[in-house]
Coordinates of N, CA and C in Angstrom, one line a residue:
M183 N -6.1 -15.3 -7.5 CA -6.8 -15.9 -6.4 C -7.6 -14.8 -5.6
S184 N -8.8 -15.1 -5.3 CA -9.6 -14.2 -4.5 C -9.2 -14.2 -3.1
I185 N -9.5 -13.1 -2.4 CA -9.4 -13.1 -0.9 C -10.6 -13.7 -0.3
L186 N -10.4 -14.8 0.4 CA -11.5 -15.6 0.9 C -11.7 -15.4 2.4
A187 N -12.9 -15.6 2.9 CA -13.2 -15.6 4.3 C -12.9 -16.9 4.9
E188 N -12.9 -18.0 4.1 CA -12.6 -19.3 4.7 C -11.3 -19.8 4.2
H189 N -10.9 -21.0 4.8 CA -9.6 -21.6 4.4 C -9.7 -22.1 3.0
P190 N -8.6 -22.1 2.2 CA -8.6 -22.7 0.9 C -8.5 -24.2 1.1
G191 N -8.4 -24.9 0.0 CA -8.2 -26.3 0.0 C -6.8 -26.7 0.4
E192 N -6.4 -27.9 0.2 CA -5.1 -28.4 0.6 C -4.0 -27.5 -0.1
G193 N -3.1 -27.0 0.7 CA -2.0 -26.2 0.2 C -2.5 -24.8 -0.2
T194 N -1.5 -23.9 -0.5 CA -1.8 -22.6 -1.0 C -1.0 -22.4 -2.3
S195 N -1.5 -21.5 -3.1 CA -0.9 -21.3 -4.4 C 0.4 -20.5 -4.2
R196 N 1.4 -20.9 -5.0 CA 2.7 -20.1 -5.0 C 2.6 -18.8 -5.7
L197 N 1.4 -18.6 -6.3 CA 1.2 -17.3 -6.9 C 0.9 -16.2 -5.9
D198 N 0.5 -16.6 -4.7 CA 0.2 -15.7 -3.6 C 1.5 -15.1 -3.0
L199 N 1.6 -13.8 -2.9 CA 2.7 -13.2 -2.3 C 2.5 -13.1 -0.8
I200 N 1.3 -12.7 -0.4 CA 1.0 -12.5 1.0 C -0.2 -13.4 1.4
Q201 N 0.0 -14.1 2.5 CA -1.1 -14.9 3.1 C -1.2 -14.7 4.6
L202 N -2.5 -14.6 5.0 CA -2.8 -14.5 6.4 C -3.7 -15.7 6.7
T203 N -3.4 -16.5 7.7 CA -4.2 -17.6 8.1 C -4.6 -17.6 9.6
D204 N -5.9 -17.6 9.9 CA -6.3 -17.6 11.3 C -5.7 -16.5 12.1
V205 N -5.6 -15.3 11.6 CA -5.0 -14.2 12.3 C -6.0 -13.4 13.1
T206 N -5.7 -13.3 14.3 CA -6.5 -12.4 15.2 C -5.7 -11.4 15.9
V207 N -6.3 -10.2 16.1 CA -5.7 -9.2 16.9 C -6.7 -8.6 17.8
S208 N -6.3 -8.5 19.1 CA -7.3 -7.9 20.1 C -6.6 -6.8 20.8
F209 N -7.4 -5.7 21.1 CA -7.0 -4.6 21.9 C -8.0 -4.4 23.1
D210 N -7.4 -4.6 24.3 CA -8.2 -4.5 25.5 C -9.5 -5.3 25.4
G211 N -9.4 -6.6 24.9 CA -10.5 -7.5 24.9 C -11.4 -7.3 23.6
F212 N -11.1 -6.3 22.8 CA -11.9 -6.1 21.6 C -11.1 -6.7 20.4
K213 N -11.8 -7.6 19.7 CA -11.2 -8.3 18.6 C -11.2 -7.4 17.3
A214 N -10.1 -6.8 17.0 CA -10.0 -5.8 15.9 C -9.8 -6.5 14.6
L215 N -9.3 -7.7 14.6 CA -9.1 -8.5 13.4 C -9.3 -10.0 13.6
D216 N -10.0 -10.6 12.7 CA -10.3 -12.0 12.9 C -10.4 -12.6 11.4
I217 N -9.3 -12.8 10.8 CA -9.2 -13.3 9.4 C -8.9 -14.8 9.4
G218 N -9.9 -15.5 8.8 CA -9.7 -16.9 8.6 C -8.6 -17.2 7.5
Y219 N -8.7 -16.5 6.4 CA -7.7 -16.6 5.3 C -7.8 -15.4 4.4
F220 N -6.6 -14.9 4.1 CA -6.5 -13.7 3.2 C -5.3 -13.9 2.4
A221 N -5.4 -13.8 1.1 CA -4.3 -14.0 0.2 C -4.4 -13.1 -1.0
V222 N -3.2 -12.6 -1.4 CA -3.2 -11.7 -2.6 C -2.1 -12.2 -3.6
D223 N -2.5 -12.3 -4.8 CA -1.6 -12.8 -5.9 C -0.3 -11.8 -6.0
R224 N 0.7 -12.4 -6.5 CA 1.9 -11.6 -6.9 C 1.5 -10.6 -8.0
N225 N 2.0 -9.4 -7.9 CA 1.8 -8.4 -8.9 C 0.3 -8.1 -9.2
A226 N -0.5 -8.3 -8.2 CA -1.9 -7.9 -8.3 C -2.2 -6.6 -7.5
L227 N -3.2 -5.9 -7.9 CA -3.7 -4.7 -7.1 C -5.0 -5.1 -6.4
R228 N -5.0 -5.0 -5.1 CA -6.2 -5.3 -4.4 C -6.6 -4.1 -3.5
V229 N -7.9 -3.8 -3.5 CA -8.5 -2.7 -2.8 C -9.2 -3.2 -1.6
V230 N -8.9 -2.6 -0.4 CA -9.6 -3.0 0.8 C -10.5 -1.8 1.3
I231 N -11.8 -2.0 1.4 CA -12.7 -1.0 1.9 C -13.4 -1.5 3.1
G232 N -14.1 -0.6 3.8 CA -14.8 -0.9 5.0 C -15.1 0.3 5.8
P233 N -16.1 0.3 6.7 CA -16.4 1.4 7.5 C -15.2 1.6 8.6
N234 N -15.2 2.8 9.2 CA -14.3 3.0 10.3 C -14.3 2.0 11.3
G235 N -13.2 1.5 11.7 CA -13.1 0.4 12.7 C -13.3 -1.0 12.1
A236 N -13.2 -1.1 10.8 CA -13.4 -2.4 10.2 C -12.2 -3.3 10.3
G237 N -11.0 -2.7 10.6 CA -9.8 -3.5 10.6 C -8.8 -3.3 9.5
K238 N -9.1 -2.3 8.7 CA -8.3 -2.0 7.5 C -6.8 -1.7 7.9
T239 N -6.7 -0.7 8.8 CA -5.4 -0.3 9.2 C -4.7 -1.4 10.0
T240 N -5.4 -2.1 10.8 CA -4.9 -3.2 11.6 C -4.3 -4.3 10.7
L241 N -5.0 -4.5 9.6 CA -4.6 -5.5 8.6 C -3.2 -5.1 8.1
C242 N -3.0 -3.9 7.7 CA -1.7 -3.4 7.2 C -0.7 -3.4 8.3
D243 N -1.1 -3.1 9.5 CA -0.2 -3.1 10.6 C 0.4 -4.5 10.9
V244 N -0.5 -5.5 10.7 CA 0.0 -6.9 10.9 C 0.9 -7.3 9.8
I245 N 0.6 -7.0 8.5 CA 1.4 -7.4 7.4 C 2.8 -6.7 7.5
S246 N 2.8 -5.4 7.9 CA 4.1 -4.7 8.0 C 4.9 -4.9 9.3
G247 N 4.3 -5.7 10.2 CA 5.0 -6.0 11.4 C 4.8 -4.9 12.5
K248 N 4.0 -3.9 12.3 CA 3.8 -2.9 13.4 C 3.0 -3.5 14.5
T249 N 2.1 -4.4 14.2 CA 1.3 -5.1 15.2 C 1.5 -6.6 15.1
R250 N 1.7 -7.2 16.3 CA 1.9 -8.7 16.3 C 0.6 -9.3 16.5
P251 N 0.2 -10.3 15.7 CA -1.1 -10.9 15.9 C -1.1 -11.8 17.2
A252 N -2.3 -11.9 17.8 CA -2.5 -12.8 19.0 C -2.4 -14.2 18.6
S253 N -2.8 -14.5 17.4 CA -2.8 -15.9 16.9 C -2.7 -15.9 15.4
G254 N -2.4 -17.0 14.8 CA -2.3 -17.2 13.3 C -1.0 -17.0 12.7
R255 N -0.9 -17.1 11.4 CA 0.4 -17.0 10.7 C 0.3 -16.0 9.5
V256 N 1.4 -15.3 9.3 CA 1.5 -14.4 8.2 C 2.7 -14.9 7.4
V257 N 2.4 -15.2 6.1 CA 3.5 -15.7 5.2 C 3.6 -14.7 4.1
F258 N 4.9 -14.3 3.9 CA 5.2 -13.3 2.8 C 6.3 -13.9 1.9
D259 N 6.0 -14.1 0.7 CA 6.9 -14.6 -0.3 C 7.4 -16.0 0.2
E260 N 6.5 -16.8 0.7 CA 6.8 -18.2 1.1 C 7.6 -18.2 2.4
V261 N 7.7 -17.1 3.1 CA 8.5 -17.1 4.4 C 7.5 -16.7 5.5
D262 N 7.5 -17.4 6.6 CA 6.7 -17.1 7.7 C 7.3 -15.8 8.4
I263 N 6.6 -14.7 8.4 CA 7.1 -13.5 9.0 C 6.4 -13.1 10.3
T264 N 5.5 -14.0 10.7 CA 4.8 -13.8 12.0 C 5.7 -13.5 13.1
G265 N 5.5 -12.3 13.7 CA 6.4 -12.0 14.9 C 7.7 -11.3 14.5
M266 N 8.0 -11.2 13.2 CA 9.3 -10.5 12.8 C 9.2 -9.0 13.1
A267 N 10.3 -8.4 13.4 CA 10.3 -6.9 13.5 C 9.9 -6.2 12.2
D268 N 9.3 -5.0 12.4 CA 8.9 -4.3 11.2 C 10.1 -4.0 10.2
T269 N 11.3 -3.7 10.8 CA 12.4 -3.4 10.0 C 12.9 -4.7 9.2
A270 N 12.8 -5.8 9.8 CA 13.1 -7.1 9.1 C 12.1 -7.3 8.0
I271 N 10.8 -7.1 8.2 CA 9.8 -7.3 7.2 C 10.0 -6.3 6.0
A272 N 10.3 -5.1 6.4 CA 10.6 -4.0 5.3 C 11.8 -4.5 4.5
A273 N 12.8 -5.0 5.1 CA 14.0 -5.5 4.4 C 13.7 -6.6 3.4
R274 N 12.6 -7.4 3.7 CA 12.2 -8.5 2.9 C 11.4 -8.0 1.7
G275 N 11.0 -6.7 1.7 CA 10.3 -6.2 0.5 C 8.9 -5.7 0.7
V276 N 8.5 -5.3 2.0 CA 7.2 -4.8 2.2 C 7.4 -3.3 2.5
G277 N 6.8 -2.5 1.6 CA 6.9 -1.0 1.8 C 5.5 -0.5 2.1
R278 N 5.5 0.6 2.9 CA 4.2 1.1 3.3 C 4.1 2.6 3.2
K279 N 3.0 3.1 2.6 CA 2.8 4.5 2.4 C 1.6 4.9 3.2
F280 N 1.7 5.8 4.2 CA 0.6 6.2 5.0 C -0.2 7.3 4.3
Q281 N -1.4 7.7 4.9 CA -2.3 8.6 4.3 C -1.6 10.0 4.1
T282 N -0.9 10.5 5.1 CA -0.2 11.8 5.1 C 1.2 11.6 4.5
P283 N 1.5 12.2 3.4 CA 2.9 12.0 2.9 C 3.9 12.5 3.9
T284 N 5.0 11.7 4.0 CA 6.1 12.0 4.9 C 7.4 12.2 4.1
V285 N 7.5 13.4 3.6 CA 8.7 13.8 2.8 C 9.4 14.9 3.5
F286 N 10.6 15.2 3.1 CA 11.4 16.3 3.7 C 11.1 17.6 2.9
D287 N 10.4 18.5 3.5 CA 10.0 19.7 2.7 C 11.2 20.5 2.2
G288 N 12.3 20.6 3.0 CA 13.4 21.5 2.7 C 14.3 20.9 1.7
L289 N 14.1 19.6 1.2 CA 14.9 18.9 0.3 C 14.2 18.9 -1.1
T290 N 15.0 18.8 -2.1 CA 14.4 18.7 -3.5 C 13.8 17.3 -3.6
V291 N 13.1 17.1 -4.7 CA 12.5 15.8 -5.1 C 13.6 14.8 -5.2
M292 N 14.7 15.2 -5.9 CA 15.8 14.3 -6.1 C 16.5 13.9 -4.8
E293 N 16.7 14.9 -3.9 CA 17.3 14.6 -2.6 C 16.5 13.7 -1.8
N294 N 15.2 13.9 -1.8 CA 14.3 12.9 -1.1 C 14.4 11.5 -1.6
M295 N 14.5 11.4 -2.9 CA 14.7 10.1 -3.5 C 16.1 9.5 -3.1
E296 N 17.1 10.3 -3.1 CA 18.4 9.8 -2.7 C 18.4 9.3 -1.3
L297 N 17.7 10.0 -0.4 CA 17.6 9.6 1.0 C 16.9 8.2 1.1
A298 N 16.0 7.9 0.2 CA 15.3 6.6 0.2 C 16.1 5.5 -0.3
L299 N 17.2 5.7 -0.9 CA 18.0 4.6 -1.4 C 18.4 3.6 -0.3
P300 N 18.3 2.3 -0.6 CA 18.5 1.3 0.5 C 20.0 1.1 0.8
R301 N 20.9 1.8 0.3 CA 22.3 1.5 0.5 C 22.8 1.7 1.9
T302 N 22.1 2.7 2.7 CA 22.4 2.8 4.1 C 21.2 3.1 4.8
R303 N 21.2 3.1 6.1 CA 20.0 3.4 6.9 C 20.2 4.7 7.6
G304 N 21.2 5.5 7.3 CA 21.4 6.7 8.0 C 21.0 7.9 7.1
V305 N 20.1 8.8 7.6 CA 19.7 9.9 6.8 C 20.8 10.8 6.3
W306 N 21.7 11.2 7.2 CA 22.8 12.1 6.8 C 23.8 11.4 5.9
R307 N 24.1 10.1 6.2 CA 25.0 9.3 5.3 C 24.4 9.3 3.9
N308 N 23.1 9.1 3.7 CA 22.5 9.0 2.4 C 22.5 10.4 1.7
L309 N 22.3 11.5 2.6 CA 22.2 12.8 2.0 C 23.5 13.2 1.4
F310 N 24.6 12.9 2.0 CA 25.9 13.3 1.6 C 26.7 12.3 0.8
A311 N 26.1 11.1 0.6 CA 26.8 10.1 -0.2 C 26.7 10.4 -1.7
R312 N 27.6 9.9 -2.4 CA 27.6 10.1 -3.9 C 26.7 9.1 -4.5
T313 N 25.7 9.6 -5.3 CA 24.8 8.7 -6.0 C 25.5 8.1 -7.2
A314 N 25.5 6.8 -7.3 CA 26.1 6.1 -8.4 C 25.2 6.3 -9.6
P315 N 25.9 6.2 -10.8 CA 25.1 6.4 -12.1 C 23.9 5.4 -12.2
A316 N 24.1 4.2 -11.7 CA 22.9 3.2 -11.8 C 21.8 3.7 -10.9
E317 N 22.2 4.2 -9.7 CA 21.1 4.7 -8.8 C 20.4 5.9 -9.3
R318 N 21.2 6.8 -9.9 CA 20.5 8.0 -10.5 C 19.6 7.6 -11.7
E319 N 20.0 6.6 -12.5 CA 19.2 6.2 -13.6 C 17.9 5.5 -13.1
L320 N 18.0 4.8 -12.0 CA 16.8 4.2 -11.4 C 15.9 5.3 -10.9
I321 N 16.4 6.3 -10.2 CA 15.6 7.3 -9.6 C 14.9 8.1 -10.8
E322 N 15.7 8.4 -11.8 CA 15.1 9.2 -12.9 C 14.0 8.4 -13.7
S323 N 14.2 7.1 -13.8 CA 13.2 6.3 -14.4 C 11.9 6.2 -13.6
I324 N 12.0 6.2 -12.3 CA 10.9 6.2 -11.4 C 10.2 7.6 -11.5
L325 N 11.0 8.6 -11.4 CA 10.4 10.0 -11.4 C 9.7 10.2 -12.8
T326 N 10.2 9.7 -13.8 CA 9.5 9.8 -15.1 C 8.2 9.1 -15.1
R327 N 8.2 7.9 -14.5 CA 7.0 7.1 -14.4 C 5.9 7.8 -13.6
V328 N 6.3 8.5 -12.6 CA 5.3 9.2 -11.7 C 5.1 10.7 -12.1
R329 N 5.7 11.1 -13.2 CA 5.5 12.4 -13.7 C 6.1 13.5 -12.9
L330 N 7.2 13.2 -12.2 CA 7.9 14.2 -11.4 C 9.3 14.5 -11.9
I331 N 9.6 14.0 -13.1 CA 11.0 14.2 -13.6 C 11.3 15.7 -13.8
E332 N 10.3 16.4 -14.2 CA 10.5 17.9 -14.5 C 10.6 18.7 -13.2
S333 N 10.2 18.0 -12.1 CA 10.2 18.7 -10.8 C 11.3 18.2 -9.9
R334 N 12.3 17.5 -10.4 CA 13.3 16.9 -9.6 C 14.2 17.8 -8.8
A335 N 14.3 19.1 -9.3 CA 15.2 20.1 -8.6 C 14.3 21.0 -7.7
I336 N 13.0 20.8 -7.6 CA 12.2 21.6 -6.8 C 12.1 21.1 -5.4
E337 N 12.1 22.0 -4.4 CA 12.0 21.6 -3.0 C 10.6 21.1 -2.8
S338 N 10.4 20.0 -2.0 CA 9.2 19.3 -1.9 C 8.1 20.2 -1.3
R339 N 8.4 21.2 -0.6 CA 7.4 22.1 0.0 C 6.6 22.8 -1.1
H340 N 7.1 22.9 -2.3 CA 6.4 23.5 -3.4 C 5.5 22.6 -4.2
L341 N 5.5 21.3 -3.9 CA 4.7 20.4 -4.6 C 3.3 20.4 -4.2
S342 N 2.4 20.1 -5.1 CA 1.0 19.9 -4.7 C 0.8 18.7 -3.8
H343 N -0.4 18.6 -3.2 CA -0.6 17.4 -2.4 C -0.5 16.1 -3.2
G344 N -1.1 16.1 -4.4 CA -1.0 15.0 -5.2 C 0.5 14.6 -5.6
Q345 N 1.3 15.6 -5.9 CA 2.7 15.4 -6.2 C 3.4 14.8 -5.0
R346 N 3.1 15.3 -3.8 CA 3.7 14.8 -2.6 C 3.3 13.3 -2.4
Q347 N 2.1 12.9 -2.8 CA 1.7 11.5 -2.7 C 2.5 10.7 -3.7
W348 N 2.7 11.2 -4.9 CA 3.5 10.5 -5.9 C 5.0 10.4 -5.5
L349 N 5.5 11.4 -4.8 CA 6.9 11.4 -4.4 C 7.1 10.3 -3.3
E350 N 6.1 10.2 -2.4 CA 6.3 9.2 -1.3 C 6.2 7.8 -1.9
I351 N 5.3 7.6 -2.9 CA 5.2 6.3 -3.6 C 6.5 6.0 -4.2
S352 N 7.1 7.0 -4.9 CA 8.4 6.9 -5.5 C 9.5 6.5 -4.6
M353 N 9.5 7.1 -3.4 CA 10.5 6.8 -2.4 C 10.4 5.4 -1.9
L354 N 9.2 4.8 -1.9 CA 9.0 3.4 -1.6 C 9.6 2.6 -2.8
M355 N 9.2 3.0 -4.0 CA 9.6 2.2 -5.2 C 11.1 2.1 -5.3
V356 N 11.9 3.1 -4.9 CA 13.3 3.1 -5.1 C 14.0 1.9 -4.4
S357 N 13.4 1.4 -3.4 CA 13.9 0.2 -2.7 C 13.4 -1.1 -3.3
R358 N 12.6 -0.9 -4.3 CA 12.1 -2.1 -5.1 C 11.3 -3.1 -4.2
P359 N 10.3 -2.6 -3.5 CA 9.6 -3.5 -2.7 C 8.7 -4.5 -3.5
K360 N 8.5 -5.7 -3.0 CA 7.6 -6.6 -3.6 C 6.2 -6.3 -3.4
L361 N 5.9 -5.7 -2.2 CA 4.5 -5.4 -1.8 C 4.5 -4.0 -1.3
L362 N 3.5 -3.2 -1.9 CA 3.2 -1.9 -1.5 C 1.9 -1.8 -0.7
L363 N 1.9 -1.3 0.5 CA 0.7 -1.0 1.3 C 0.5 0.5 1.2
V364 N -0.7 0.9 0.5 CA -0.9 2.3 0.2 C -2.2 2.7 0.9
D365 N -2.1 3.6 1.8 CA -3.3 4.1 2.6 C -3.9 5.3 2.1
E366 N -5.1 5.2 1.6 CA -5.9 6.3 1.1 C -5.1 7.3 0.2
P367 N -4.7 6.8 -0.9 CA -3.9 7.7 -1.8 C -4.7 8.8 -2.5
A368 N -6.0 8.7 -2.5 CA -6.8 9.7 -3.2 C -7.3 10.8 -2.2
A369 N -6.9 10.7 -0.9 CA -7.4 11.7 0.1 C -6.8 13.1 -0.2
G370 N -7.7 14.0 -0.4 CA -7.3 15.4 -0.6 C -6.8 15.8 -2.0
L371 N -7.0 14.9 -2.9 CA -6.5 15.2 -4.3 C -7.6 15.9 -5.1
T372 N -7.1 16.6 -6.1 CA -8.1 17.2 -7.1 C -8.6 16.1 -8.0
D373 N -9.6 16.4 -8.8 CA -10.1 15.3 -9.7 C -9.0 14.9 -10.7
H374 N -8.2 15.9 -11.1 CA -7.1 15.5 -12.1 C -6.1 14.7 -11.4
E375 N -5.7 15.0 -10.2 CA -4.7 14.2 -9.5 C -5.2 12.8 -9.1
T376 N -6.5 12.8 -8.8 CA -7.1 11.5 -8.5 C -7.0 10.5 -9.7
A377 N -7.3 11.1 -10.9 CA -7.3 10.3 -12.1 C -5.8 9.8 -12.4
L378 N -4.9 10.7 -12.3 CA -3.5 10.4 -12.5 C -3.0 9.4 -11.5
T379 N -3.4 9.5 -10.2 CA -3.0 8.5 -9.2 C -3.5 7.1 -9.5
A380 N -4.7 7.1 -9.9 CA -5.3 5.8 -10.3 C -4.5 5.2 -11.5
E381 N -4.2 6.0 -12.4 CA -3.4 5.6 -13.6 C -2.1 5.1 -13.2
L382 N -1.4 5.8 -12.3 CA -0.1 5.4 -11.8 C -0.2 4.0 -11.1
L383 N -1.1 3.8 -10.2 CA -1.2 2.6 -9.5 C -1.5 1.4 -10.4
N384 N -2.3 1.7 -11.4 CA -2.6 0.6 -12.4 C -1.3 0.3 -13.2
E385 N -0.5 1.3 -13.5 CA 0.8 1.0 -14.2 C 1.8 0.2 -13.3
L386 N 1.7 0.4 -12.0 CA 2.6 -0.3 -11.1 C 2.3 -1.7 -10.8
K387 N 1.0 -2.0 -10.9 CA 0.6 -3.5 -10.7 C 1.2 -4.2 -11.9
G388 N 1.6 -5.4 -11.7 CA 2.4 -6.2 -12.7 C 3.9 -6.1 -12.4
H389 N 4.3 -5.0 -11.7 CA 5.6 -4.9 -11.2 C 5.7 -5.1 -9.7
H390 N 4.6 -4.7 -9.0 CA 4.6 -4.8 -7.6 C 3.2 -5.4 -7.2
T391 N 3.1 -6.1 -6.1 CA 1.8 -6.4 -5.5 C 1.4 -5.1 -4.7
I392 N 0.2 -4.7 -4.8 CA -0.3 -3.5 -4.2 C -1.6 -3.8 -3.4
I393 N -1.6 -3.4 -2.2 CA -2.9 -3.4 -1.4 C -3.2 -1.9 -1.1
V394 N -4.4 -1.5 -1.5 CA -4.8 -0.1 -1.4 C -5.9 0.0 -0.4
I395 N -5.8 0.8 0.6 CA -6.9 1.1 1.6 C -7.6 2.4 1.1
E396 N -8.9 2.4 0.8 CA -9.5 3.5 0.2 C -10.9 3.7 0.7
H397 N -11.4 5.0 0.7 CA -12.8 5.3 1.0 C -13.5 5.8 -0.3
D398 N -12.8 6.4 -1.2 CA -13.4 7.1 -2.3 C -13.8 6.0 -3.4
M399 N -15.1 5.8 -3.5 CA -15.6 4.8 -4.4 C -15.4 5.1 -5.8
E400 N -15.3 6.4 -6.2 CA -15.0 6.7 -7.6 C -13.6 6.3 -7.9
F401 N -12.7 6.6 -7.0 CA -11.3 6.2 -7.1 C -11.2 4.7 -7.2
V402 N -11.9 3.9 -6.4 CA -11.9 2.5 -6.4 C -12.3 2.0 -7.8
R403 N -13.4 2.6 -8.3 CA -13.9 2.3 -9.6 C -12.8 2.5 -10.7
R404 N -12.1 3.5 -10.6 CA -11.0 3.8 -11.6 C -9.9 2.7 -11.5
L405 N -9.7 2.2 -10.4 CA -8.6 1.1 -10.3 C -9.0 -0.2 -11.0
G406 N -10.3 -0.4 -11.0 CA -10.8 -1.6 -11.8 C -10.3 -2.9 -11.3
S407 N -10.0 -3.0 -10.0 CA -9.4 -4.2 -9.4 C -10.3 -4.9 -8.4
E408 N -9.9 -6.1 -8.0 CA -10.7 -6.8 -7.0 C -10.8 -6.0 -5.7
V409 N -12.0 -6.1 -5.1 CA -12.2 -5.3 -3.9 C -12.6 -6.3 -2.8
T410 N -12.1 -6.0 -1.6 CA -12.4 -6.8 -0.4 C -13.0 -5.9 0.6
V411 N -14.2 -6.3 1.2 CA -14.8 -5.5 2.2 C -14.6 -6.1 3.5
L412 N -14.0 -5.3 4.5 CA -13.9 -5.7 5.8 C -15.0 -5.1 6.7
C413 N -15.4 -5.9 7.7 CA -16.4 -5.4 8.6 C -16.2 -6.0 9.9
E414 N -16.0 -5.3 11.0 CA -15.7 -5.8 12.3 C -14.6 -6.8 12.3
G415 N -13.6 -6.5 11.5 CA -12.3 -7.3 11.5 C -12.4 -8.5 10.7
R416 N -13.5 -8.8 10.0 CA -13.7 -10.0 9.2 C -13.8 -9.6 7.7
V417 N -13.4 -10.6 6.9 CA -13.7 -10.4 5.4 C -15.2 -10.7 5.2
L418 N -15.9 -9.7 4.7 CA -17.3 -9.8 4.5 C -17.6 -10.2 3.1
S419 N -16.9 -9.7 2.1 CA -17.2 -10.0 0.7 C -15.9 -9.7 -0.1
S420 N -15.8 -10.3 -1.3 CA -14.7 -10.0 -2.1 C -15.1 -10.3 -3.6
G421 N -14.6 -9.4 -4.5 CA -14.9 -9.6 -5.9 C -14.8 -8.2 -6.6
T422 N -15.5 -8.1 -7.7 CA -15.5 -6.8 -8.4 C -16.2 -5.8 -7.5
L423 N -16.1 -4.5 -7.8 CA -16.8 -3.5 -7.1 C -18.3 -3.7 -7.2
E424 N -18.7 -4.0 -8.5 CA -20.1 -4.2 -8.7 C -20.6 -5.4 -7.9
H425 N -19.8 -6.5 -7.8 CA -20.3 -7.6 -7.0 C -20.4 -7.3 -5.5
V426 N -19.5 -6.6 -4.9 CA -19.6 -6.3 -3.5 C -20.7 -5.3 -3.2
Q427 N -20.9 -4.4 -4.1 CA -22.0 -3.4 -3.9 C -23.3 -4.0 -4.0
N428 N -23.4 -5.2 -4.6 CA -24.7 -5.9 -4.7 C -24.8 -7.0 -3.8
D429 N -23.8 -7.3 -3.0 CA -23.8 -8.3 -2.0 C -24.7 -7.9 -0.8
A430 N -25.7 -8.8 -0.6 CA -26.7 -8.5 0.5 C -26.0 -8.2 1.8
K431 N -25.0 -9.0 2.1 CA -24.3 -8.8 3.4 C -23.7 -7.5 3.5
V432 N -23.1 -7.0 2.4 CA -22.4 -5.7 2.4 C -23.5 -4.6 2.5
I433 N -24.6 -4.7 1.8 CA -25.6 -3.7 1.8 C -26.2 -3.6 3.2
E434 N -26.3 -4.7 3.9 CA -26.8 -4.7 5.3 C -25.8 -4.1 6.3
A435 N -24.6 -4.6 6.2 CA -23.6 -4.3 7.2 C -22.8 -3.0 6.9
Y436 N -22.7 -2.6 5.7 CA -21.8 -1.6 5.3 C -22.4 -0.5 4.5
L437 N -22.8 -0.8 3.3 CA -23.3 0.3 2.4 C -24.6 0.8 2.9
G438 N -25.4 0.0 3.6 CA -26.7 0.4 4.1 C -26.5 1.4 5.2
R439 N -25.3 1.7 5.7 CA -25.1 2.7 6.8 C -25.2 4.1 6.2
G440 N -25.2 4.2 4.9 CA -25.2 5.5 4.3 C -23.9 5.8 3.6
K441 N -23.4 7.0 3.7 CA -22.2 7.4 3.0 C -21.0 6.5 3.4
E442 N -20.2 6.2 2.4 CA -19.1 5.2 2.6 C -18.0 5.9 3.4
R443 N -18.0 5.5 4.7 CA -17.0 6.0 5.6 C -16.8 4.9 6.7

């Protein structure tokens, strides 16, 4: 299902994992978000682009519960989560990765992964808890998938920026989220790391629903997924990258401004 600017017909597809309907967010009288309808299929990868101030971060804030909408409904996995606390939404299966990796530099890759296990909510309790064989097998399978298995005993401070990005994605994956919100995963990466990160995200779709916020158009092209353009808090266009780049509304309001930022 495409992300649409208008309401769908009667009912909504059960294929949709996340749906926003008539959602608005205002800050000091400024309408930061005004979404008539937004929906993403289960196990799909969707890229959201737009100039600074377009509402991309606010969209993720609303989905994750960091920001409560002024109006409208947010439905996740057929449950209305509008107004729920961010911790409750996370427990339902929404994971978020911010632009700057947040990992513990003084801990090894494996220790960071053990901290992310959902068995407890206490950092020290997880750090000193014994990891069950099934949990260790899960961690090692994820680290293998993200190409960090050989680095599992290395302190995170010694990882490259790209590897730190992969580690934080892995720390989200260990809790088996249904939805991953990923903010600018290509920022600061080398060309090689950018290619590997795109490959990783493409491997993850089909197992998780993923919404990627991104500015790097070459990285977006590598993902080969549907793209949604936000502008002034509204959905301006949606489709393939080629489609949105050739959309007259996008050219006028977004791409026509020059460099994609």
